[in-house]
Coordinates of C-alpha atoms in Angstrom, one line a residue:
X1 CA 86.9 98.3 268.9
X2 CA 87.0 97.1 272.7
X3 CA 90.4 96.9 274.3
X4 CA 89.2 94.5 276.7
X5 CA 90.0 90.7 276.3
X6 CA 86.6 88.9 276.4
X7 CA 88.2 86.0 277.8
X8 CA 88.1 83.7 274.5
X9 CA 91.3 82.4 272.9
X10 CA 92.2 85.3 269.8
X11 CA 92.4 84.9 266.5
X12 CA 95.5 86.7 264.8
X13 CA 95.1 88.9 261.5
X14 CA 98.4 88.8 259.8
X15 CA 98.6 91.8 257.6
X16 CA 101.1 91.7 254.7
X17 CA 100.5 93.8 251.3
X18 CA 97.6 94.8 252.6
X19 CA 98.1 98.1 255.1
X20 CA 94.9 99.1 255.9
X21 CA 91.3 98.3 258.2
X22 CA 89.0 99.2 254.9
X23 CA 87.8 96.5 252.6
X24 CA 90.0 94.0 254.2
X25 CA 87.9 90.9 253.7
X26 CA 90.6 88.6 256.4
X27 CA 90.1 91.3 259.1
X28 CA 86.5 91.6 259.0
X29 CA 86.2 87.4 258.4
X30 CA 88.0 87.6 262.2
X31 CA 86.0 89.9 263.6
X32 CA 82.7 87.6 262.7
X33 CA 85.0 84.9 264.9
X34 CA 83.5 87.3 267.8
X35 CA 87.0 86.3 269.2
X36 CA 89.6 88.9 270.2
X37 CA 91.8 90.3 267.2
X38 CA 95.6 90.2 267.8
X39 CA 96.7 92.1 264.6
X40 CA 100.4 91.6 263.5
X41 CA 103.3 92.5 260.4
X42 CA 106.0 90.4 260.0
X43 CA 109.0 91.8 258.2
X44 CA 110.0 88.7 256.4
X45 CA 113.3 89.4 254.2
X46 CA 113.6 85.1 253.5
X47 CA 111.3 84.7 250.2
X48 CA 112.7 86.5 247.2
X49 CA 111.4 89.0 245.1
X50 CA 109.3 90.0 248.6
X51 CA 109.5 93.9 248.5
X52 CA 111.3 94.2 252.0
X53 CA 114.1 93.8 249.4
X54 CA 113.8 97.2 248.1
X55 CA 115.6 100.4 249.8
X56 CA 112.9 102.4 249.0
X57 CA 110.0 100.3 249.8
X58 CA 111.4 99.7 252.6
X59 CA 111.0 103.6 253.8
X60 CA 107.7 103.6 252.6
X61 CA 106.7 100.1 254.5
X62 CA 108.3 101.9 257.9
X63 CA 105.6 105.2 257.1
X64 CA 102.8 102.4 256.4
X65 CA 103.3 100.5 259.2
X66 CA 103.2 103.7 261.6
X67 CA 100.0 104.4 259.8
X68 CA 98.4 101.8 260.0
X69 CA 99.3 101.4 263.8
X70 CA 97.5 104.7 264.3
X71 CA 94.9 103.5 263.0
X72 CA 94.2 100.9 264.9
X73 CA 95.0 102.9 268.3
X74 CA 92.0 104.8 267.1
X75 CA 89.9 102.1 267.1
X76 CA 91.7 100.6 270.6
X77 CA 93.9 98.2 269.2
X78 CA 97.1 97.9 268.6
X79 CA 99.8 96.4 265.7
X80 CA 102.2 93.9 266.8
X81 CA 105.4 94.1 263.9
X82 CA 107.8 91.2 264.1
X83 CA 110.8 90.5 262.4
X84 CA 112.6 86.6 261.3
X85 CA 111.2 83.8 259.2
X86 CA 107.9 83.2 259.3
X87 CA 107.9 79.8 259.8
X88 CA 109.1 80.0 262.4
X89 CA 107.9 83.4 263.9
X90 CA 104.2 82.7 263.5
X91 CA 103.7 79.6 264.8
X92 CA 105.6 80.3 268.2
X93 CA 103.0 83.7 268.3
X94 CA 100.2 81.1 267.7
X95 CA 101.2 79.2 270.3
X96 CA 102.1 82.1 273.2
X97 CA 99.0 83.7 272.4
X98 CA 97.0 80.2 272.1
X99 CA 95.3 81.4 269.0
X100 CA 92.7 79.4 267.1
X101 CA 92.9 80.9 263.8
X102 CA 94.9 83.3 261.9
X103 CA 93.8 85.1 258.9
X104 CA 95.4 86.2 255.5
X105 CA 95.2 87.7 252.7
X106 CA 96.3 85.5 249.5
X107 CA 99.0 86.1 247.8
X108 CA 100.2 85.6 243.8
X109 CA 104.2 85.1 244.5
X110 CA 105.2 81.5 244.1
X111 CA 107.6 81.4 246.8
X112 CA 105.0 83.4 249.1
X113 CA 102.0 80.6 248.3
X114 CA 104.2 78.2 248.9
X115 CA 105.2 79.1 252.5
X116 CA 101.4 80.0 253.0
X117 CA 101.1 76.3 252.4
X118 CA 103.6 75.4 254.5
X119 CA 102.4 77.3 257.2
X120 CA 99.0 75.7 256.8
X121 CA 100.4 72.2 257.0
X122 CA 102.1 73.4 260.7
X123 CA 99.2 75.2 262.4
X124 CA 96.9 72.3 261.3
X125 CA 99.2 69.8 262.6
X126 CA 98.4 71.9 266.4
X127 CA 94.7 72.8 265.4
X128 CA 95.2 75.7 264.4
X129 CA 93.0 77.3 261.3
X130 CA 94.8 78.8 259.0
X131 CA 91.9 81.1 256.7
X132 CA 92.9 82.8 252.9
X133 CA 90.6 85.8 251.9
X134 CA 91.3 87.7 248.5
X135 CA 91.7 91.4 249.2
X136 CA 94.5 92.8 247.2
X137 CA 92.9 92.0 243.7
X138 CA 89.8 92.7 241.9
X139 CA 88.6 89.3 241.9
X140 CA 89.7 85.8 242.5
X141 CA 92.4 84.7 239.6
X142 CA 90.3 81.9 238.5
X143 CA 87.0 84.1 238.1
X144 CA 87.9 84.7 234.6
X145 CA 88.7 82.0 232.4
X146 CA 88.8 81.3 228.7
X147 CA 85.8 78.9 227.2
X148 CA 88.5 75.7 227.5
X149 CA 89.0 76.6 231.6
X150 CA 92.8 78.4 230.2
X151 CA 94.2 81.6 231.6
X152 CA 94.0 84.9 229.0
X153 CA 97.2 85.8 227.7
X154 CA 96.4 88.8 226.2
X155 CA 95.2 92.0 227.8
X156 CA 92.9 92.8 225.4
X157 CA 90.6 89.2 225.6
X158 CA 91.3 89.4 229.8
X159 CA 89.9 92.8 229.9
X160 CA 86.8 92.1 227.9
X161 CA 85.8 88.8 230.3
X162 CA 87.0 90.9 233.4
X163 CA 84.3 93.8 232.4
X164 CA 81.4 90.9 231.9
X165 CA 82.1 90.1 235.7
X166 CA 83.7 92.8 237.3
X167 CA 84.8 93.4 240.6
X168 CA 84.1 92.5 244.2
X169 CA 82.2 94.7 246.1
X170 CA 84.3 96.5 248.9
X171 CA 84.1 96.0 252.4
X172 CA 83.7 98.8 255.2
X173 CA 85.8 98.6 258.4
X174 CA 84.4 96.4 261.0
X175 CA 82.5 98.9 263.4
X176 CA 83.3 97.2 266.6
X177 CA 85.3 93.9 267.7
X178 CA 87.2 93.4 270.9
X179 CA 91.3 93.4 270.8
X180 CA 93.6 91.4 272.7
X181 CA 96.0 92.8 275.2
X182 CA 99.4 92.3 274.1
X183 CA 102.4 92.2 276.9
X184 CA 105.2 94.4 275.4
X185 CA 107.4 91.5 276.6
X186 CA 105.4 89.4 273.9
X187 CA 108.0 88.1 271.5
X188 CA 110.4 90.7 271.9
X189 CA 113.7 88.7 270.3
X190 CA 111.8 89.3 267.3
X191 CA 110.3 92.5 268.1
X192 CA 110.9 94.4 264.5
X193 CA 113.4 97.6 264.6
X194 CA 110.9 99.8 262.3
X195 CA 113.8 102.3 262.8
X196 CA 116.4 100.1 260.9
X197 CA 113.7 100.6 257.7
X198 CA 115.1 104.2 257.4
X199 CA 117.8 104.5 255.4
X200 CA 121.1 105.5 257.8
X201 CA 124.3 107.1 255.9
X202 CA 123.9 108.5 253.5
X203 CA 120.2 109.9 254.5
X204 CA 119.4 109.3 250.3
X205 CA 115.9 109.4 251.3
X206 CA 115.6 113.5 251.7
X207 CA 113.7 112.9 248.1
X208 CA 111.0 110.4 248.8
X209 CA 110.0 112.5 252.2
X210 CA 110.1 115.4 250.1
X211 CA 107.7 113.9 247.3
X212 CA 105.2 111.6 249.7
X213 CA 103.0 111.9 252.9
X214 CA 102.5 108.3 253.3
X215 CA 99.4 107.3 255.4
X216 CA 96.1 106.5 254.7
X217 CA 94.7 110.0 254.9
X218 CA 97.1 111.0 252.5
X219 CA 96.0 107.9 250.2
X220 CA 92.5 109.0 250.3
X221 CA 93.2 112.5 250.2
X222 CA 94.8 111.9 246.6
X223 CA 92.2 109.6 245.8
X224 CA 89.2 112.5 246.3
X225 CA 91.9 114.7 244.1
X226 CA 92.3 112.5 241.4
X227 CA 88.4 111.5 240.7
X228 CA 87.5 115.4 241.4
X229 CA 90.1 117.2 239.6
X230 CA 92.1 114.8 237.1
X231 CA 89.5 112.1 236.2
X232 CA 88.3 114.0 233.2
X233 CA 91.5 114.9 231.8
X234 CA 93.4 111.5 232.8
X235 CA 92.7 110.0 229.0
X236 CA 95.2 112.5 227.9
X237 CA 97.2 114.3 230.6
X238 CA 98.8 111.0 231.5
X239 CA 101.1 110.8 228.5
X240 CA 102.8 114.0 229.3
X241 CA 105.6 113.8 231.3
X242 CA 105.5 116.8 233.2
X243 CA 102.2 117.7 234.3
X244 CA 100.9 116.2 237.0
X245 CA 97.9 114.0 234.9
X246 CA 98.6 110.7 236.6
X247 CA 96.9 109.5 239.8
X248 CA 100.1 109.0 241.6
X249 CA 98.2 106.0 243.3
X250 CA 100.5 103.2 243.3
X251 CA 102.4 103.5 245.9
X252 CA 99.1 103.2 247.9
X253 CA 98.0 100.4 245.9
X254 CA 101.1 98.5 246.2
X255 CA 101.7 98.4 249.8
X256 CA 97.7 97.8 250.1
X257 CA 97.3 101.3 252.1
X258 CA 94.5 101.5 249.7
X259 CA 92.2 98.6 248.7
X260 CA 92.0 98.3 244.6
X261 CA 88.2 97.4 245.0
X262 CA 87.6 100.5 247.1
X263 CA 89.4 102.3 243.8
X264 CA 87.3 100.8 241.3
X265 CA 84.2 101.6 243.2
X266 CA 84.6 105.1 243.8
X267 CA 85.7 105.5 240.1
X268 CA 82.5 104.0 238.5
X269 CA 80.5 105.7 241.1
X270 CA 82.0 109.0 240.6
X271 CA 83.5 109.1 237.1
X272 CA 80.8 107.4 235.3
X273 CA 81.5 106.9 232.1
X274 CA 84.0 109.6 231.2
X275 CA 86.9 109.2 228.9
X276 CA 89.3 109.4 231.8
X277 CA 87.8 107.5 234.4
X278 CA 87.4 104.5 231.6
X279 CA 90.9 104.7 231.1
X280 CA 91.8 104.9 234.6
X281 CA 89.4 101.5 234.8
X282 CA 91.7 99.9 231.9
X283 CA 94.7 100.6 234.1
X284 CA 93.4 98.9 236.8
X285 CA 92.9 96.3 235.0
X286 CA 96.2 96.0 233.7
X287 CA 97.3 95.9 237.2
X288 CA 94.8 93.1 237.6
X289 CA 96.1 91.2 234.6
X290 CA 99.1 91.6 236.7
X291 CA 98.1 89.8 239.2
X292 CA 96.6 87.5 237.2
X293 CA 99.4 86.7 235.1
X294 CA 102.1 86.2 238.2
X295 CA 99.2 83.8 239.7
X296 CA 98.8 81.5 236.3
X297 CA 102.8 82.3 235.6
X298 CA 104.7 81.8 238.4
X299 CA 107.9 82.1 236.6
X300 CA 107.3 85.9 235.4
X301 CA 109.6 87.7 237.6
X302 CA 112.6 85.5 237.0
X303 CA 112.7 83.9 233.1
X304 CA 111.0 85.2 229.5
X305 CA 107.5 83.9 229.1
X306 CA 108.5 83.7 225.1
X307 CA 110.4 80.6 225.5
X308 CA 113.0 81.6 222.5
X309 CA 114.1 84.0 224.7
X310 CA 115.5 81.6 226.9
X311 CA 118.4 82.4 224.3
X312 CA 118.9 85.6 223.6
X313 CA 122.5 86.8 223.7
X314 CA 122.2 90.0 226.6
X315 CA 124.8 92.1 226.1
X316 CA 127.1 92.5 229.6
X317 CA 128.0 95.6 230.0
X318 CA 128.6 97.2 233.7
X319 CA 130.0 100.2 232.1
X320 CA 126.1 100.6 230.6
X321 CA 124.4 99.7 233.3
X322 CA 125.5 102.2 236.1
X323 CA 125.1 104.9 233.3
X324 CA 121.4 103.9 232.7
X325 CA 121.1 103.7 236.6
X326 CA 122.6 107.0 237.3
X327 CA 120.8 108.6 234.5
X328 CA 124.1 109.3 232.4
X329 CA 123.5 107.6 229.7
X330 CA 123.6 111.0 227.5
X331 CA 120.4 110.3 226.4
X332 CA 118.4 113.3 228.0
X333 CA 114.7 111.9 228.3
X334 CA 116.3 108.8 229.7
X335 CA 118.4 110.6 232.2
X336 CA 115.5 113.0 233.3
X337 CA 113.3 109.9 234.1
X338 CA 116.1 107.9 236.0
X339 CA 117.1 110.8 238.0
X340 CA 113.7 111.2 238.4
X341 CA 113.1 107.3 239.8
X342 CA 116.8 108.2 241.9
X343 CA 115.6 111.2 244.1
X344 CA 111.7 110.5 244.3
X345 CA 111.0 106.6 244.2
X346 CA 108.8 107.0 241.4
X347 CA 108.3 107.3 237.9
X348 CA 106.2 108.6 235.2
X349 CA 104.6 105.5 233.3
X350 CA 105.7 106.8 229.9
X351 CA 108.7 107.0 231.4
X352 CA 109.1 103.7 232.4
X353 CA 108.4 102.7 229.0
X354 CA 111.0 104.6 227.6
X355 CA 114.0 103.6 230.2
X356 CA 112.6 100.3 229.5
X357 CA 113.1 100.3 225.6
X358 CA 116.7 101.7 225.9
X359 CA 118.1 99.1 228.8
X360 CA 116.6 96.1 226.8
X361 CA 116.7 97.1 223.3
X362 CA 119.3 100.2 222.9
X363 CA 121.6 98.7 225.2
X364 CA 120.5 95.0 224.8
X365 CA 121.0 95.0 229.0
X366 CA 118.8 91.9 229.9
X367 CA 115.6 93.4 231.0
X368 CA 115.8 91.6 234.8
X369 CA 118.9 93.8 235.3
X370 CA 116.3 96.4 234.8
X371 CA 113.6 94.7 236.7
X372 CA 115.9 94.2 239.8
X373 CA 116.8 98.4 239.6
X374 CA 113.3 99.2 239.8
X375 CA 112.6 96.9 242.8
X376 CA 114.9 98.6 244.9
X377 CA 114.0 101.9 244.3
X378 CA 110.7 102.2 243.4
X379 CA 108.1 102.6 246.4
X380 CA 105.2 101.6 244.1
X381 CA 107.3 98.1 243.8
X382 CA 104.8 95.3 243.3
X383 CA 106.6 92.1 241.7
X384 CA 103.8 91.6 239.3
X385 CA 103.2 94.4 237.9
X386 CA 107.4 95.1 237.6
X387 CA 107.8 91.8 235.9
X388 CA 105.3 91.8 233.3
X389 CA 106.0 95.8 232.2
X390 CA 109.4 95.0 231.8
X391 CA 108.5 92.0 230.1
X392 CA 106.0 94.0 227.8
X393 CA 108.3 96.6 227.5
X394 CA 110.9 94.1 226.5
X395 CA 109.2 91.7 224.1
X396 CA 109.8 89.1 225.5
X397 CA 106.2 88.6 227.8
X398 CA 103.0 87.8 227.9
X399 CA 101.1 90.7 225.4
X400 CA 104.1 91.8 224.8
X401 CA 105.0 94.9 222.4
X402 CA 106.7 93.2 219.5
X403 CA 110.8 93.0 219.7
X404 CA 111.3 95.2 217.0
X405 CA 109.0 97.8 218.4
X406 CA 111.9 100.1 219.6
X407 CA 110.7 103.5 221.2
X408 CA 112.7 106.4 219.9
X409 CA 113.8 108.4 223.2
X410 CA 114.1 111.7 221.5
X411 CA 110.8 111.2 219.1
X412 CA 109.1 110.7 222.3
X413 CA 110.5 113.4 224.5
X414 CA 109.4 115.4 221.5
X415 CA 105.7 114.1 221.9
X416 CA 105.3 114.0 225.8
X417 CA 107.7 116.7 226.5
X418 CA 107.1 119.0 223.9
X419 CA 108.6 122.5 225.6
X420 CA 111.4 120.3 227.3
X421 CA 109.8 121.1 231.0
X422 CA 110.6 117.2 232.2
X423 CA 114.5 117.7 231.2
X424 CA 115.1 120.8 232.3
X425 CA 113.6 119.5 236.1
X426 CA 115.6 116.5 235.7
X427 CA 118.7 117.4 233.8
X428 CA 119.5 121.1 235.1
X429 CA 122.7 121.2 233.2
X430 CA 121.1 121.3 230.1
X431 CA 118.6 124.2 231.2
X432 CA 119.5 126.4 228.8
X433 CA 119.1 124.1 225.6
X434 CA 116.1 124.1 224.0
X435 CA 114.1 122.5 221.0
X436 CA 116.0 119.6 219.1
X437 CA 119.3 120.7 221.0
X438 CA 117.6 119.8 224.3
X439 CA 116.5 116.5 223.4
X440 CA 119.4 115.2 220.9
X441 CA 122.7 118.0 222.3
X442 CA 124.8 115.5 220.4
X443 CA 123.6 116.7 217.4
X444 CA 123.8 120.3 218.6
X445 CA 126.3 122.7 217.5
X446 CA 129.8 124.0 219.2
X447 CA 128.4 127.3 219.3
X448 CA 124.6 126.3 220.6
X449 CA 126.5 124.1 223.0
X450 CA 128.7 127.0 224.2
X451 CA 126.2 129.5 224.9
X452 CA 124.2 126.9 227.0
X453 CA 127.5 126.5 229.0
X454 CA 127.2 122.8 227.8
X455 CA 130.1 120.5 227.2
X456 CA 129.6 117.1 226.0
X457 CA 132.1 114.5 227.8
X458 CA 132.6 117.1 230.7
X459 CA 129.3 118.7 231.6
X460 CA 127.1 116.1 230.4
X461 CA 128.4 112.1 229.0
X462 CA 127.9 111.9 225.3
X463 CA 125.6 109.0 224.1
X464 CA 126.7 105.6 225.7
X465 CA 125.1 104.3 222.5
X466 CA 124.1 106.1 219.2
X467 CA 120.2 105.4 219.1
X468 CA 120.0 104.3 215.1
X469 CA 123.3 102.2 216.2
X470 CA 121.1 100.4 219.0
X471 CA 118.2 100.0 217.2
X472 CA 120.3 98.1 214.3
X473 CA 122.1 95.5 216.9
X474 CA 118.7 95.4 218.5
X475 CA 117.3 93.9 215.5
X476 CA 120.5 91.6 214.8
X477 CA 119.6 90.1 218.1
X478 CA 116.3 89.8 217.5
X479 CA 116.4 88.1 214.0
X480 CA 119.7 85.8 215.1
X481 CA 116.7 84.3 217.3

């Protein structure tokens, strides 16, 4: 890249969920302009459901951004990051900068397409281009169709069309284009406080710096130690809740830091046809169908795709709800996992299935109480992929696990935390419990309880809900339907 301004009106690259200079199909159509680049982020809090919402994503979007404006100083450029509504932000920057063109990335969000298509009803009323690239999915959303031009509903029939087609090829990082010299005067009312990303008091963010290096080295670093070291034993490692058998990818993927057609490639190159990296390639694709799904069901974040649960009594229940959040619910496995979303943004994907299962089915919480939780402090957020797990997990989506398929907390702590490992980390005051006593210490005795220096309703909460209890008004619901 050439800091020089070749003395050509710019194009602008606006960069949204997609963090990064490889495979970035609206940066390198720009750079083909031969125009200079003027790169920009605009922290847009106006469109729901947009992750800027989330505490946590927020920290991690303030570490992306600072990565990805080193990596453009590399090359000789530089990352302009604004802050206000778009509409308004973008085409004043158009029009100071007398840009030509400005190039995106599309995106599945309904309220997002449709200020994209506001903004390209604006800039075309001044001349301006305004030029959509798909580079945070696999391939376009209407690549894969059913025989009557329909979109699949089910994973399974989705997955077996996506494989027939496959992916785009990645893109490499444009080796040389000229940037345009930005005045640091440029815009700056709407100059964006990065800063005010950072959580202030209290500083509950000591976890997430503890648990993450987030920049793109660190992205590509885990991506070389996943397909080298966990690949082969991802088929099966990734159930157990305390080893480290995930990729611990998504966070990566879900601010775009790393490009999900870079992913796929270097799997299928590297993993060949191993169990694992097969399996890793399905989970792609489930974030894919993802995608998909949000793009053909724009309604997913915010209302039951299974229409009958448009009436399903939710239990209201603040009392639950703060105990499930706080991860005293008195349910150990459940606790361990939400202390474990509380202090590190993330959590285990078993995990999430079982938190899942107790808010909407246990607890009969509606499952976007649950949905909204994990947007705000989860720094893998992406709103597809939230809504339609929760949905899954709920019953009440697209592929969904049937209603009355109710995971057993302590059956599966019993499976995917066999010697108790995940608890203990998680729930320290149960440390010395073992066995059944560990996972169910309601059922425990007086005398195993008090040698573990364990009191139930001081130490730790008793059960908010007894699990067969649960299951049983669970079903009521269900069946009332």
């Amino acid at each position: 890249m050439s800091g020089r301004n070749v003395g050509r009106k710019p194009v602008i690259v606006w960069f949204r969920h997609d963090l990064r200079l490889d495979d970035h199909p609206a940066l390198s159509a720009a750079v083909e302009t031969g125009r200079p680049v003027l790169c920009v982020y605009i922290f847009d809090p106006s469109i729901e459901h947009v992750p800027v919402k989330g505490g946590a994503y927020r920290w991690w979007l303030r570490e992306a951004l600072a990565s990805l404006s080193a990596q453009l100083q590399h090359y000789g450029g530089t990352l302009l990051t604004l802050a206000g509504v778009t509409e308004e932000v973008l085409p004043r920057l158009v029009s100071e900068v007398g840009a030509v063109s400005v190039f995106a990335h599309c995106r599945v969000l309904s309220g997002e397409r449709a200020q994209d298509q506001r903004l390209a009803r604006v800039l075309s009323r001044s001349g301006v281009g305004f030029q959509l690239e798909w580079g945070t999915v696999l391939r376009h959303p209407q690549a894969v169709l059913t025989k009557e031009r329909h979109a699949y509903r089910v994973y399974t029939a989705f997955w077996k069309a996506f494989r027939a087609v496959g992916a785009e090829a990645p893109l490499a990082v444009p080796e040389k284009w000229a940037s345009l010299s930005v005045p640091s005067s440029l815009m700056a009312e709407h100059r964006l406080d990065e800063g005010g990303l950072r959580p202030a008091v209290p500083d509950w963010a000591a976890g997430l710096r503890a648990s993450w290096r987030v920049d793109g080295r660190a992205g590509l670093q885990a991506l070389e130690a996943f397909v080298d070291d966990l690949c082969g034993d991802y088929a099966k490692a990734r159930d157990y809740m305390a080893q480290e058998g995930t990729s611990r990818l998504s966070p990566y993927l879900a601010s775009g830091m790393l490009s999900p057609r870079r992913l796929w490639d270097i799997v299928r190159q590297r993993g060949g046809e191993r169990e694992g990296a097969q399996v890793f390639l399905s989970e792609l694709g489930w974030r894919e169908f993802a995608q998909y799904t949000l793009f053909h069901t724009p309604s997913l974040p915010y209302e039951s795709v299974n229409q009958k649960f448009h009436a399903m009594s939710w239990r209201r229940s603040e009392h639950d709800l703060t105990a499930w959040q706080r991860g005293q619910t008195g349910v150990p496995i459940v606790d361990a996992a939400m202390r474990q979303l509380w202090q590190t943004g993330w959590m285990h994907n078993r995990a999430r299935m079982i938190v899942g299962s107790f808010l909407a089915k246990h607890l009969l919480i509606d499952w976007r109480e649950g949905e909204a939780w994990f947007r705000d402090t989860l720094v893998d957020y992406d709103p597809a992929s939230n809504a339609m797990n929760w949905q899954w997990v709920a019953g009440t989506g697209i592929d969904a696990a049937p209603f009355f398929r109710i995971f057993n907390p302590t059956l599966q702590a019993e499976k995917f935390d066999p010697d108790g490992t995940y608890i203990r980390r998680w729930v320290p005051e149960l440390g010395a419990l073992s066995g059944k006593a560990l996972r169910e210490p309601w059922n425990a005795s007086e005398a195993v309880l008090r040698s573990a220096g364990v009191e139930l309703g001081r130490t730790y909460p008793r059960p908010i809900v007894g699990l067969s209890e649960g299951r049983d008004r669970a079903l009521k619901a269900f069946k009332a339907l």
